PDB file of C-alpha atoms and ligand atoms in Angstrom:
ATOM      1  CA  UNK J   1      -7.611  21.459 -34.606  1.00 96.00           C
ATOM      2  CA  UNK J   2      -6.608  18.219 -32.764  1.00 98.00           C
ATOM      3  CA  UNK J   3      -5.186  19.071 -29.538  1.00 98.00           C
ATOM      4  CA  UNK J   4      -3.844  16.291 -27.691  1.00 98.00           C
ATOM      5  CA  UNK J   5      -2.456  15.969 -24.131  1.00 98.00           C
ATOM      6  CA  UNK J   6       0.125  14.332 -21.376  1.00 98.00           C
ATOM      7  CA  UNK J   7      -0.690  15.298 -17.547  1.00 98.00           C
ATOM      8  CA  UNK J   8       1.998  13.503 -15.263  1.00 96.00           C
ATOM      9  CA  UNK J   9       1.342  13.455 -11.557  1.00 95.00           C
ATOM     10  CA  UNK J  10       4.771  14.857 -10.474  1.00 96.00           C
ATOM     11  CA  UNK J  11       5.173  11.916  -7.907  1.00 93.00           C
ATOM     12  CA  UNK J  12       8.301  10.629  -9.084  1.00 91.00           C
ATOM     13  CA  UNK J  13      10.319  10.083 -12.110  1.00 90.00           C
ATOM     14  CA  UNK J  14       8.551   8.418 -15.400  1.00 92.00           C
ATOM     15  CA  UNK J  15       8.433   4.666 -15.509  1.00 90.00           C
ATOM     16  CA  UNK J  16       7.582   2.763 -18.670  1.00 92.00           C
ATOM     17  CA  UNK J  17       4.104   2.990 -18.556  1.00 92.00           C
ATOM     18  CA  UNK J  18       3.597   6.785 -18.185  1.00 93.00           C
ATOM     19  CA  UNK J  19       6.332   6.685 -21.153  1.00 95.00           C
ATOM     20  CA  UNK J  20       3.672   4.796 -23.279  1.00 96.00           C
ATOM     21  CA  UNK J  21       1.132   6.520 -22.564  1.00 96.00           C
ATOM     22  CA  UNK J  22       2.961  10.042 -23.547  1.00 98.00           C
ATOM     23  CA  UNK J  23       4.182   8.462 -26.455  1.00 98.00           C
ATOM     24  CA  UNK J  24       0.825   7.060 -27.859  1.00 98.00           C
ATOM     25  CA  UNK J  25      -0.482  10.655 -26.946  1.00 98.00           C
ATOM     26  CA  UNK J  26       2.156  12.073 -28.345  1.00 98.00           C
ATOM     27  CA  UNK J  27       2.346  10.176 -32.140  1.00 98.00           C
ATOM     28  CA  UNK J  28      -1.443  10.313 -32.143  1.00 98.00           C
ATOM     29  CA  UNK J  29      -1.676  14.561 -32.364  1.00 98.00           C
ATOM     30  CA  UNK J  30       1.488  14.653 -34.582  1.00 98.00           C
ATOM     31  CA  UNK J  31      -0.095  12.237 -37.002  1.00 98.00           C
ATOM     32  CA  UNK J  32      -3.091  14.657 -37.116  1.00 98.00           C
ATOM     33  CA  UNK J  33      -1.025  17.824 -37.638  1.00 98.00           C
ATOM     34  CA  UNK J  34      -2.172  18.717 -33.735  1.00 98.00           C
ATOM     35  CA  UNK J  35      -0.735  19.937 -30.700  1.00 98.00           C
ATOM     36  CA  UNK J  36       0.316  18.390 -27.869  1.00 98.00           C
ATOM     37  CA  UNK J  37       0.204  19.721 -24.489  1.00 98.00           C
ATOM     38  CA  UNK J  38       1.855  19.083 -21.128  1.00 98.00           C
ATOM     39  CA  UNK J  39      -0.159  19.489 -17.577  1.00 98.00           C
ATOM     40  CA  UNK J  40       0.985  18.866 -14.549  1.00 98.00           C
ATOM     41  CA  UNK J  41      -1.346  17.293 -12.521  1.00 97.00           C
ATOM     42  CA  UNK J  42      -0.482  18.528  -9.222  1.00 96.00           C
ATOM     43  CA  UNK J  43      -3.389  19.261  -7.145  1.00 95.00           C
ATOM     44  CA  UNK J  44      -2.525  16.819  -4.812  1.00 93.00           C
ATOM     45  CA  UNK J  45      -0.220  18.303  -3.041  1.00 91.00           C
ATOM     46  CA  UNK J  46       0.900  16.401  -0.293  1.00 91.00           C
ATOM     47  CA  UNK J  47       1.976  13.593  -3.182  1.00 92.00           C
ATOM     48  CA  UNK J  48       4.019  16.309  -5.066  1.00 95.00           C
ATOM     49  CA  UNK J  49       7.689  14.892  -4.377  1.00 94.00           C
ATOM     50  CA  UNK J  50      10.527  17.782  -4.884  1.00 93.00           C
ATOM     51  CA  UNK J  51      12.194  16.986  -7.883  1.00 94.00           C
ATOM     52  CA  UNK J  52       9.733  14.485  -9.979  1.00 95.00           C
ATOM     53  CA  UNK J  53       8.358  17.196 -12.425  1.00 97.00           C
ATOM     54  CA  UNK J  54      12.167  18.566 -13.527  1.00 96.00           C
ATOM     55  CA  UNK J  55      13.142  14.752 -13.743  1.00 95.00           C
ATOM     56  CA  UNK J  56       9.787  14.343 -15.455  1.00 96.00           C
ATOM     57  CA  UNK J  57       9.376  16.900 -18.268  1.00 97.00           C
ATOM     58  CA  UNK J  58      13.398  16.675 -18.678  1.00 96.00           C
ATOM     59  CA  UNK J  59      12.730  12.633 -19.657  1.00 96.00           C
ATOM     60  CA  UNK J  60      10.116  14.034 -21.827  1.00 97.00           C
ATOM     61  CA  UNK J  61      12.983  16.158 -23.514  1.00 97.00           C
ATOM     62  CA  UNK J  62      15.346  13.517 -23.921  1.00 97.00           C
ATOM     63  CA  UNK J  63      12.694  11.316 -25.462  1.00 97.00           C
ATOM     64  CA  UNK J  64      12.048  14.050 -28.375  1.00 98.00           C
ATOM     65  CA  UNK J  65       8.313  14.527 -26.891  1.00 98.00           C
ATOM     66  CA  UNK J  66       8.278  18.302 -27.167  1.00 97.00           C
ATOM     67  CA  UNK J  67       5.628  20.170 -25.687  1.00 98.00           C
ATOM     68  CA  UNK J  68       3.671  22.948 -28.111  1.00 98.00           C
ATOM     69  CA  UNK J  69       2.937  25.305 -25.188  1.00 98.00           C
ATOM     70  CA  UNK J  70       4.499  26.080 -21.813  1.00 98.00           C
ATOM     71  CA  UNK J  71       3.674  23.150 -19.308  1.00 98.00           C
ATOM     72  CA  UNK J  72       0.144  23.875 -17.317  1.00 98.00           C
ATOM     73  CA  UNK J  73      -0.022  23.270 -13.545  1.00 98.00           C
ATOM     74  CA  UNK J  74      -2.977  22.357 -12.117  1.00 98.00           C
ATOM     75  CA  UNK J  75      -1.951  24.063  -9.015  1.00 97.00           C
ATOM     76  CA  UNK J  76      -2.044  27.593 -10.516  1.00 97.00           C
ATOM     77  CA  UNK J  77      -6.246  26.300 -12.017  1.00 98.00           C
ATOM     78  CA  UNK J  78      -7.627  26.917  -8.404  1.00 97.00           C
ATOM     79  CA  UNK J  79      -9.640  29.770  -9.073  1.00 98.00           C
ATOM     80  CA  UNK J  80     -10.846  27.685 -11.733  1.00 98.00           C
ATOM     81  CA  UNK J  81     -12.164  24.782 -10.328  1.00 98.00           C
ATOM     82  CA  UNK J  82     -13.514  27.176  -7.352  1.00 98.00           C
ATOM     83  CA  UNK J  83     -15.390  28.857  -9.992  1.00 98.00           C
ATOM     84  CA  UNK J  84     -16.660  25.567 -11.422  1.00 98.00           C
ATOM     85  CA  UNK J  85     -17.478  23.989  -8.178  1.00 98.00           C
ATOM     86  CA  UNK J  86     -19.994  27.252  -7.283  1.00 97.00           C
ATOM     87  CA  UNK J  87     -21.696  26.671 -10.790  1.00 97.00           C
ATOM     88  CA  UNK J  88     -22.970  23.027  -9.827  1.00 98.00           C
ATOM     89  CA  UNK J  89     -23.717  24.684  -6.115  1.00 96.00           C
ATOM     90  CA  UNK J  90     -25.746  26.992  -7.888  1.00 96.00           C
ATOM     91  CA  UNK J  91     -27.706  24.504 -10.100  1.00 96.00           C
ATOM     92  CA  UNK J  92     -27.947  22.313  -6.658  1.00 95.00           C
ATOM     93  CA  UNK J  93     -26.339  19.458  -7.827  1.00 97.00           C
ATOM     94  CA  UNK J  94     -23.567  20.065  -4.707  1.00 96.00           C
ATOM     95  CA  UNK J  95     -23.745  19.084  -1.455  1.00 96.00           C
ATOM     96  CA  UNK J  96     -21.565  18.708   1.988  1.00 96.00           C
ATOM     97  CA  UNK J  97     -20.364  15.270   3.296  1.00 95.00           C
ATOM     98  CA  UNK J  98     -19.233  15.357   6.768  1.00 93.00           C
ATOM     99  CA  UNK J  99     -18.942  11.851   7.158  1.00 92.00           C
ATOM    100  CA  UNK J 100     -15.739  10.226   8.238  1.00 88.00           C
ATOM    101  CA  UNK J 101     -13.857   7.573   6.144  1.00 86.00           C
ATOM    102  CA  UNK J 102     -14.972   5.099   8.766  1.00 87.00           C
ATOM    103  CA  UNK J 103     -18.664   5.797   8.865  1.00 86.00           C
ATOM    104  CA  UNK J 104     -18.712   5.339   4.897  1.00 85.00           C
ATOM    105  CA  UNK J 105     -17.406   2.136   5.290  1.00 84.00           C
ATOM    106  CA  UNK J 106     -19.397   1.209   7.790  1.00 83.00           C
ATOM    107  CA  UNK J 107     -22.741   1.877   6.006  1.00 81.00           C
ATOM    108  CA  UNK J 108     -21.510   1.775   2.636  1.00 82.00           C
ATOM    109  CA  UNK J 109     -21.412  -1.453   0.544  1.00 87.00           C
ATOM    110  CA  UNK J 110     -18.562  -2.126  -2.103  1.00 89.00           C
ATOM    111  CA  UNK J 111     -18.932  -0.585  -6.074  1.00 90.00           C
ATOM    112  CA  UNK J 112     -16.445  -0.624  -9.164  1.00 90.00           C
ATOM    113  CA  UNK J 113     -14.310   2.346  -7.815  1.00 88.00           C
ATOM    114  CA  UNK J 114     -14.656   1.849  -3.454  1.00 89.00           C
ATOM    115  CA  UNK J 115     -17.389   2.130  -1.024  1.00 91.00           C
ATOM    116  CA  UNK J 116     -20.361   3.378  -2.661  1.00 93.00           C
ATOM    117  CA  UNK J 117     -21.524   6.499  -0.425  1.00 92.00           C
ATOM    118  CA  UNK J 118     -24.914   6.121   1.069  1.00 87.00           C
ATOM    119  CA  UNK J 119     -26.227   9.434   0.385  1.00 89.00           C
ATOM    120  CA  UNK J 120     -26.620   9.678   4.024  1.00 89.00           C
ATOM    121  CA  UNK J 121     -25.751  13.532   3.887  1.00 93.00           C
ATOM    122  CA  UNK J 122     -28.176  14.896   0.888  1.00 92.00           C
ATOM    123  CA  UNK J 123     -30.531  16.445   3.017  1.00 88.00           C
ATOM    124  CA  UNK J 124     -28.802  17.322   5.692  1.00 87.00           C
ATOM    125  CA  UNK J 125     -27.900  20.884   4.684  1.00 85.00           C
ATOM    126  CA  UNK J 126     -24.205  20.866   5.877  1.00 85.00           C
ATOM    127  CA  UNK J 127     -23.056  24.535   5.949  1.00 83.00           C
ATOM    128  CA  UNK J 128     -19.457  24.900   4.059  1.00 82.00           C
ATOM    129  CA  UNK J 129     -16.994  24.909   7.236  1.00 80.00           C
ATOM    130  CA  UNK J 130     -13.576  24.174   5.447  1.00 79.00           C
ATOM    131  CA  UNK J 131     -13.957  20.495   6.898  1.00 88.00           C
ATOM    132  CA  UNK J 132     -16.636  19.131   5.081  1.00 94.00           C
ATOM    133  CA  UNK J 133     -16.551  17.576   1.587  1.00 96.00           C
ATOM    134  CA  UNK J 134     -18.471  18.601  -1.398  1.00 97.00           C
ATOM    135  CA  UNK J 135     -19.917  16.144  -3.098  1.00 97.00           C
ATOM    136  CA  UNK J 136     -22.232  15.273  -6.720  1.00 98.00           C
ATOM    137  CA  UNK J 137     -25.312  13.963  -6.524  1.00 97.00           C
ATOM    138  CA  UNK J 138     -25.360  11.011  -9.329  1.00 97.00           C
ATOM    139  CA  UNK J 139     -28.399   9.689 -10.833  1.00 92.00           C
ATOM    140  CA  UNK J 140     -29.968   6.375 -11.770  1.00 94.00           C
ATOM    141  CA  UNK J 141     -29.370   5.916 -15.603  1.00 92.00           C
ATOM    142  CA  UNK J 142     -26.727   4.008 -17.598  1.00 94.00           C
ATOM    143  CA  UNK J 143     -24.309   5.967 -19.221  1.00 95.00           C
ATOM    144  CA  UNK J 144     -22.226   4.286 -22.307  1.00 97.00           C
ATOM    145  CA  UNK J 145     -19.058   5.653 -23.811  1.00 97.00           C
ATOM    146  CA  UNK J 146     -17.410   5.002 -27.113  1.00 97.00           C
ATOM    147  CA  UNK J 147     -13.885   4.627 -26.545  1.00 97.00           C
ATOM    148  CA  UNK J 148     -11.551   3.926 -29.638  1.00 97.00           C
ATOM    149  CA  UNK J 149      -9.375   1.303 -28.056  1.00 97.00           C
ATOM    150  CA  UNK J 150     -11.444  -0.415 -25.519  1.00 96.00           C
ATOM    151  CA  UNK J 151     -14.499  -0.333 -27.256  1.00 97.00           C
ATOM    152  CA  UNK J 152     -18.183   0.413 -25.142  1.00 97.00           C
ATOM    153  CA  UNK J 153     -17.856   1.683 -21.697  1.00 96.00           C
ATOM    154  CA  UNK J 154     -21.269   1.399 -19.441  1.00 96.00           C
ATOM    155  CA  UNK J 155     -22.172   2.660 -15.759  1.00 97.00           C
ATOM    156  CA  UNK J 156     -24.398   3.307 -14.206  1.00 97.00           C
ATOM    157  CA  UNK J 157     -22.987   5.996 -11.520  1.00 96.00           C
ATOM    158  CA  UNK J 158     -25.318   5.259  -8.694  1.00 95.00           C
ATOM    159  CA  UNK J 159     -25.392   1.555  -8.507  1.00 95.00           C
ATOM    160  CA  UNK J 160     -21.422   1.229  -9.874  1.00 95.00           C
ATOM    161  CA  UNK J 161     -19.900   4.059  -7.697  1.00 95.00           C
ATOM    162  CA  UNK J 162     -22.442   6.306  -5.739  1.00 95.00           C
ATOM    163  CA  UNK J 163     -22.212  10.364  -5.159  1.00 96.00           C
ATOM    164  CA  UNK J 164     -18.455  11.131  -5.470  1.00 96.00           C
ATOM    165  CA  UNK J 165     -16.757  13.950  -3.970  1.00 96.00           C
ATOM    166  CA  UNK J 166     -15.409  16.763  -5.968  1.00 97.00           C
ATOM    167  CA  UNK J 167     -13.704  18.254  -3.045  1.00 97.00           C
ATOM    168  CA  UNK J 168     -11.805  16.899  -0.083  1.00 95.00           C
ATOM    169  CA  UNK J 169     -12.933  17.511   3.366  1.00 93.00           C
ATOM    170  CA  UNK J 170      -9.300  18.674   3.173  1.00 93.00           C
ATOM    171  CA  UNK J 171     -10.188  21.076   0.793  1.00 94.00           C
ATOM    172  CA  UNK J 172      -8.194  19.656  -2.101  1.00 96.00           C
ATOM    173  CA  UNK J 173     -10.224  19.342  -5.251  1.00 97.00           C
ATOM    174  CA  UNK J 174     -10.680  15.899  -6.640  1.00 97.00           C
ATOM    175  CA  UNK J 175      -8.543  14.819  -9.341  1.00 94.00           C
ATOM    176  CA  UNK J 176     -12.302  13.617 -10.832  1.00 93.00           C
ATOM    177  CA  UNK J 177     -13.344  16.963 -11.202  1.00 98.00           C
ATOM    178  CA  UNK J 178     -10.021  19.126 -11.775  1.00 98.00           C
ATOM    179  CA  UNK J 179      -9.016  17.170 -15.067  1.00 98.00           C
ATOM    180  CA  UNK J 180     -12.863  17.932 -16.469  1.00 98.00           C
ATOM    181  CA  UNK J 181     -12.220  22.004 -15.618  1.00 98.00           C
ATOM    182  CA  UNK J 182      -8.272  20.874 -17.133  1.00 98.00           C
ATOM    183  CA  UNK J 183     -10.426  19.364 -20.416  1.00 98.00           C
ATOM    184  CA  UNK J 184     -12.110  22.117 -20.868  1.00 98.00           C
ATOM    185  CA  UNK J 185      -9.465  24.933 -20.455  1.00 98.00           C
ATOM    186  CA  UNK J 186      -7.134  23.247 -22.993  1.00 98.00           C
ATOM    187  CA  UNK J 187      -9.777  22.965 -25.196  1.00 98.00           C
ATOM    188  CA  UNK J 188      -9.106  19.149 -25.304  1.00 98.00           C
ATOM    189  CA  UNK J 189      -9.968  17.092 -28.483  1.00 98.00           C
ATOM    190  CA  UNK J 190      -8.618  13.530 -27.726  1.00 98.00           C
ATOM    191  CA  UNK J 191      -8.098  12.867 -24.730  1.00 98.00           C
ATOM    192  CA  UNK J 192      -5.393   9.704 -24.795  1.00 98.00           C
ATOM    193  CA  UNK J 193      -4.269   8.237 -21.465  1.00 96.00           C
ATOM    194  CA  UNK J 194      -3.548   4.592 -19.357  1.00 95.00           C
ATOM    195  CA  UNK J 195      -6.595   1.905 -18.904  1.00 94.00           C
ATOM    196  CA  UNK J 196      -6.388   2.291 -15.330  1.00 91.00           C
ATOM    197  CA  UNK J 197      -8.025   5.505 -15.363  1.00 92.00           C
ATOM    198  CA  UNK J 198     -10.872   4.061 -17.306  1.00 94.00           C
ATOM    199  CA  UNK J 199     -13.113   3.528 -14.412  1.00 93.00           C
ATOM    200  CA  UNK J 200     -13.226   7.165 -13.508  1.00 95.00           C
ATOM    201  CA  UNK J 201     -14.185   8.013 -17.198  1.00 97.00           C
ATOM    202  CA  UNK J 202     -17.886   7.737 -16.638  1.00 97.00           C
ATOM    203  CA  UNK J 203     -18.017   9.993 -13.904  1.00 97.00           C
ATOM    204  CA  UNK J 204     -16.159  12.589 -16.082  1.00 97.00           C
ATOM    205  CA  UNK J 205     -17.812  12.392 -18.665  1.00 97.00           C
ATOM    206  CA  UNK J 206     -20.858  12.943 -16.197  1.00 98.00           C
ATOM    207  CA  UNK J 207     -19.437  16.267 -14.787  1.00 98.00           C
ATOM    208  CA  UNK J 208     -19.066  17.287 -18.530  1.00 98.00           C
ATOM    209  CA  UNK J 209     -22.705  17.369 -18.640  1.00 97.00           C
ATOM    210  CA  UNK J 210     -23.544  18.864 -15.946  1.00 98.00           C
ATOM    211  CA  UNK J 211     -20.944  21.724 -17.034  1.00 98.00           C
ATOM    212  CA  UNK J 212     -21.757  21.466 -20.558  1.00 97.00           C
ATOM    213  CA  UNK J 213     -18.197  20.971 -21.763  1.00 98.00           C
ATOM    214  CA  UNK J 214     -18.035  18.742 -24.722  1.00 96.00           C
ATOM    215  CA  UNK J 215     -16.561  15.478 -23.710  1.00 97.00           C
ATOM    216  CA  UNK J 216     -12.990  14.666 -25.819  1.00 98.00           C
ATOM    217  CA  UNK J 217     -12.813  11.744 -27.738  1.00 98.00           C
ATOM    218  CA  UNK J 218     -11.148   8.515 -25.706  1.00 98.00           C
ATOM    219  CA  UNK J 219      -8.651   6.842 -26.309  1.00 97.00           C
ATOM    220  CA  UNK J 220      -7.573   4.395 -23.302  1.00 97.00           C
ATOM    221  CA  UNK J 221      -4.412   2.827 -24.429  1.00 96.00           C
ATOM    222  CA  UNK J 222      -3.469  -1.017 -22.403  1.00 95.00           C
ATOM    223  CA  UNK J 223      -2.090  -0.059 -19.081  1.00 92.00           C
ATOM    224  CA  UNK J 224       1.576  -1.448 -18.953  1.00 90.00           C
ATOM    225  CA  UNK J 225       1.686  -4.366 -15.739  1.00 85.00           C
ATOM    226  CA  UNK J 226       4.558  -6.364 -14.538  1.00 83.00           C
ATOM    227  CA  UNK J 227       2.878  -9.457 -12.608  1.00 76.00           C
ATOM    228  CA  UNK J 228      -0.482  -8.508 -13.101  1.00 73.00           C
ATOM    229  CA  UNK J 229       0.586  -5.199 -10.887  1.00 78.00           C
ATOM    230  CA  UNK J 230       0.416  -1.777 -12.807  1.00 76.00           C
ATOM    231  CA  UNK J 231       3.940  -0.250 -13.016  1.00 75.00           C
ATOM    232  CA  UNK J 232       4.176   2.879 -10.462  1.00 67.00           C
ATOM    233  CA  UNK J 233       6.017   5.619  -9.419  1.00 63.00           C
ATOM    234  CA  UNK J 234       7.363   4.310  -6.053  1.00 57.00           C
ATOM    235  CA  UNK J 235       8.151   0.268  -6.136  1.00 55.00           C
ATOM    236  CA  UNK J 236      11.282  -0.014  -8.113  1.00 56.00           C
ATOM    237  CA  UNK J 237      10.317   0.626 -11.021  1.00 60.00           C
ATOM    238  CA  UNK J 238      12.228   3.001 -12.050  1.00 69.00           C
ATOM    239  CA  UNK J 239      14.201   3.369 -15.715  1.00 79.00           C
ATOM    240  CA  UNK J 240      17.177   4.844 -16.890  1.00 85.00           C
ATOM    241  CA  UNK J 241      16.766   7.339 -19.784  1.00 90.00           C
ATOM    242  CA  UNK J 242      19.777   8.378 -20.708  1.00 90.00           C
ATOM    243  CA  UNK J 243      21.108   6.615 -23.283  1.00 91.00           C
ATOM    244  CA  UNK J 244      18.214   4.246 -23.566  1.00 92.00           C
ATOM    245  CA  UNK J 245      16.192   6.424 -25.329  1.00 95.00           C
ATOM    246  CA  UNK J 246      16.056   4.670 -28.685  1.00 95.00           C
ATOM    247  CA  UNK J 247      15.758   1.191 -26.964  1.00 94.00           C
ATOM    248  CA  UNK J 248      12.637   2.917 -24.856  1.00 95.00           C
ATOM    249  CA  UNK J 249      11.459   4.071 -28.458  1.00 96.00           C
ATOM    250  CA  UNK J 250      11.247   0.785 -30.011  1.00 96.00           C
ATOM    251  CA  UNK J 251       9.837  -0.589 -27.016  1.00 94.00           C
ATOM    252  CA  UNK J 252       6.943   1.880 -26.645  1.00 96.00           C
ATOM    253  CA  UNK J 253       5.910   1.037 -30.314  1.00 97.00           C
ATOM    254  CA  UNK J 254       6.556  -2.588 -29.617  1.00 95.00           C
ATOM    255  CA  UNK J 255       4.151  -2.268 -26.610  1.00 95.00           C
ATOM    256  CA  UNK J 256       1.632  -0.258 -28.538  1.00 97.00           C
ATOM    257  CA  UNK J 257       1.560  -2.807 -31.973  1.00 96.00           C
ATOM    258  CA  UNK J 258       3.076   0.117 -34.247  1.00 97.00           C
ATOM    259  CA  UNK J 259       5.571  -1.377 -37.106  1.00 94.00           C
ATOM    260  CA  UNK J 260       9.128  -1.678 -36.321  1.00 93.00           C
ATOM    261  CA  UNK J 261      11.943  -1.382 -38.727  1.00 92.00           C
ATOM    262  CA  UNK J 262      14.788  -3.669 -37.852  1.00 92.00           C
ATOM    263  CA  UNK J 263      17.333  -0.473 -38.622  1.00 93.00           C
ATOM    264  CA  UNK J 264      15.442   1.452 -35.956  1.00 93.00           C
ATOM    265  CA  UNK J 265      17.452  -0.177 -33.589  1.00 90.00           C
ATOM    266  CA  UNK J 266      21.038   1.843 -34.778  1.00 91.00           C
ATOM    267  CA  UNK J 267      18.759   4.536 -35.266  1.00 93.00           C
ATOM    268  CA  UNK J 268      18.716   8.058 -33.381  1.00 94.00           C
ATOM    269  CA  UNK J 269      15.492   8.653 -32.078  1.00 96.00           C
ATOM    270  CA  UNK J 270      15.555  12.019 -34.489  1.00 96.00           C
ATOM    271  CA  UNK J 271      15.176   9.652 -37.365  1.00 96.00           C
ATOM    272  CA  UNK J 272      12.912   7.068 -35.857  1.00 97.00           C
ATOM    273  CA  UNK J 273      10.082   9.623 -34.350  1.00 97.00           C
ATOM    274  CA  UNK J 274       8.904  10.980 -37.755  1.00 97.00           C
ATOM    275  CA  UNK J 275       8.751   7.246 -39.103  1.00 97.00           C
ATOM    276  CA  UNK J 276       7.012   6.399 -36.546  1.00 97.00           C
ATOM    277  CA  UNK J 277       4.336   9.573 -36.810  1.00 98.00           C
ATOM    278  CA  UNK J 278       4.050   8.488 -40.672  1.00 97.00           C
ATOM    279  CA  UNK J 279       3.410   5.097 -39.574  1.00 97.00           C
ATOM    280  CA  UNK J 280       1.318   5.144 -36.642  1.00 98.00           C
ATOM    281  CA  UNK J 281      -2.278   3.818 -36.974  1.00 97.00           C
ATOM    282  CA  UNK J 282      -4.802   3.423 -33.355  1.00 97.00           C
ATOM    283  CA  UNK J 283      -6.047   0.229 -35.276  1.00 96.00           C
ATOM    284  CA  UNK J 284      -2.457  -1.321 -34.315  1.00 96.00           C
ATOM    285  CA  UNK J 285      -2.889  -1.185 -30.604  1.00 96.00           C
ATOM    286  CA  UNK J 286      -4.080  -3.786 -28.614  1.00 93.00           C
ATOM    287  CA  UNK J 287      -7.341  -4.155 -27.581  1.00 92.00           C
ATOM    288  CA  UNK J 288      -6.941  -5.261 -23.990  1.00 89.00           C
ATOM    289  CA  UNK J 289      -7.037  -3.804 -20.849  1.00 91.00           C
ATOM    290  CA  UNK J 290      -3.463  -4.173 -19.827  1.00 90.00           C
ATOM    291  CA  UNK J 291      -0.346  -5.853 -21.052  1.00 90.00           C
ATOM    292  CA  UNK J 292       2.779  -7.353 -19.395  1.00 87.00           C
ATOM    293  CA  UNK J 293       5.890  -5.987 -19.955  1.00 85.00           C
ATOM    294  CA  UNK J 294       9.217  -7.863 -20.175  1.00 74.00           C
ATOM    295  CA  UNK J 295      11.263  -7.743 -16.799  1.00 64.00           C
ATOM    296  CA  UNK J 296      14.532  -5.968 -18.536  1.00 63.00           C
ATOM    297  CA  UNK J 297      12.709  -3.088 -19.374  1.00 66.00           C
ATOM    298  CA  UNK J 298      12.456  -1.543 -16.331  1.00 52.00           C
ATOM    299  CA  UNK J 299      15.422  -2.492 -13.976  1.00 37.00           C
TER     300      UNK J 299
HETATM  301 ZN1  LIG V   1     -21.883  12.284   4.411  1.00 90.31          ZN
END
């Protein structure tokens, strides 16, 4: 069974682009009879902001998205990833970073995703203090990935981004890793998000391996920019949903090349949604990396 996914970082309220991308998820596991799940990506605690995930799963709501199970938290996974994290200790492909953000820049040089780490730590048999980082030892091979929108993705993770940490030296797990353990635990199929998480993909689908989890099939939809900036959650760009929600609709499918009927615009977004499951095709969307939205959409 397809089971499809939206995971929000509860930062603030939706903008446009985090509406496209839950759409796109959203149309893509209806039109295959699957389900479609809501996680909370909230490990990150000191970006939670009070408020953002009622504002955000109550957009969801008045957009019709409705959620098949009870919305996951990654904050309540902990034990989880702990459990995870001692598996690749075990099989030694862990170790601890005590390096400060300074000293990595100092003796790092520049890679597709930051500094690439030096490795200087790999042997140096840090002891786990609650200060130091943990971090995956890459290795030296090229790694391709078929993704259905943006086609053949290739890294190679230690010359493109170096041994990446999987937890903070503040003891937060890394996004990197918790969304693999997340994959896993929702027994993801498709996993359909924004281009600008694309980068990180590779080292996923990495961790995958090493936990042998099945990797989902990707689907990186154009990341939605307004002056070559990706939309976020904190500069202004902010929508109204209320009452906009069948102009949001036909801008969504607009943005993602699905087929517009000119009567979806007096339409209630109860009649256009299952139209727009019936109609909706991946071939449609446009094969770029990111695409410019018009100025009026989200003021
Ligand atoms: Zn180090």
């Amino acid at each position: 069974m397809y089971i499809g996914r939206f995971a929000p970082t509860p930062s603030g309220p939706l903008h446009f682009g985090s509406i496209v991308t839950a759409i796109a998820s959203y149309l893509d596991a209806k039109s295959h009879q699957g389900k479609w799940l809501v996680k909370i990506d909230d490990i990150d605690r000191p970006r939670v902001l009070k408020g953002a995930e009622n504002s955000i799963l109550n957009s969801l709501e008045l957009l019709g998205l409705e959620w098949d199970e009870k919305p996951s938290h990654q904050s309540e996974r902990i034990e989880f990833y702990q459990y995870y994290l001692e598996a690749l200790k075990e099989n030694g492909h862990l170790y601890l970073c005590s390096c400060s953000r300074k000293t990595i820049h100092a003796l790092g040089k520049s890679g597709l995703d930051g500094i690439i780490y030096n490795g200087a730590c790999r042997n140096m048999g840090h002891t786990d203090s609650m200060k130091n980082a943990y971090r995956v030892q890459v290795n030296n091979s090229p790694l391709v990935i078929e993704d259905l929108i943006q086609g053949k993705i290739k890294q190679n993770l230690a010359n493109d981004i170096g041994d990446f940490i999987i937890k903070r030296s503040d003891q937060i797990f890394a996004y990197q890793f918790a969304v693999v353990v997340d994959n896993y635990l929702d027994k993801l199929t498709h996993l359909c998000r924004g281009n600008d998480l694309i980068n990180s993909l590779p080292r996923q689908r990495y961790l995958h391996q090493l936990l042998g989890f099945k990797l989902p099939i990707c689907l990186h939809i154009p990341a939605a920019t307004k002056q070559q900036k990706k939309l976020s959650k904190g500069h202004g760009d902010k929508i109204s949903i209320q009452g906009n929600e069948t102009a949001l609709w036909v801008e969504a499918l607009k943005f993602l090349g699905q087929p517009i009927l000119p009567e979806y615009a007096a339409s209630n977004i109860k009649e256009i949604i299952p139209d727009a499951i019936k109609k909706w095709s991946i071939n449609h969307i446009p094969k770029s990396t990111s695409i410019e939205v018009d100025a009026h959409i989200h003021t």
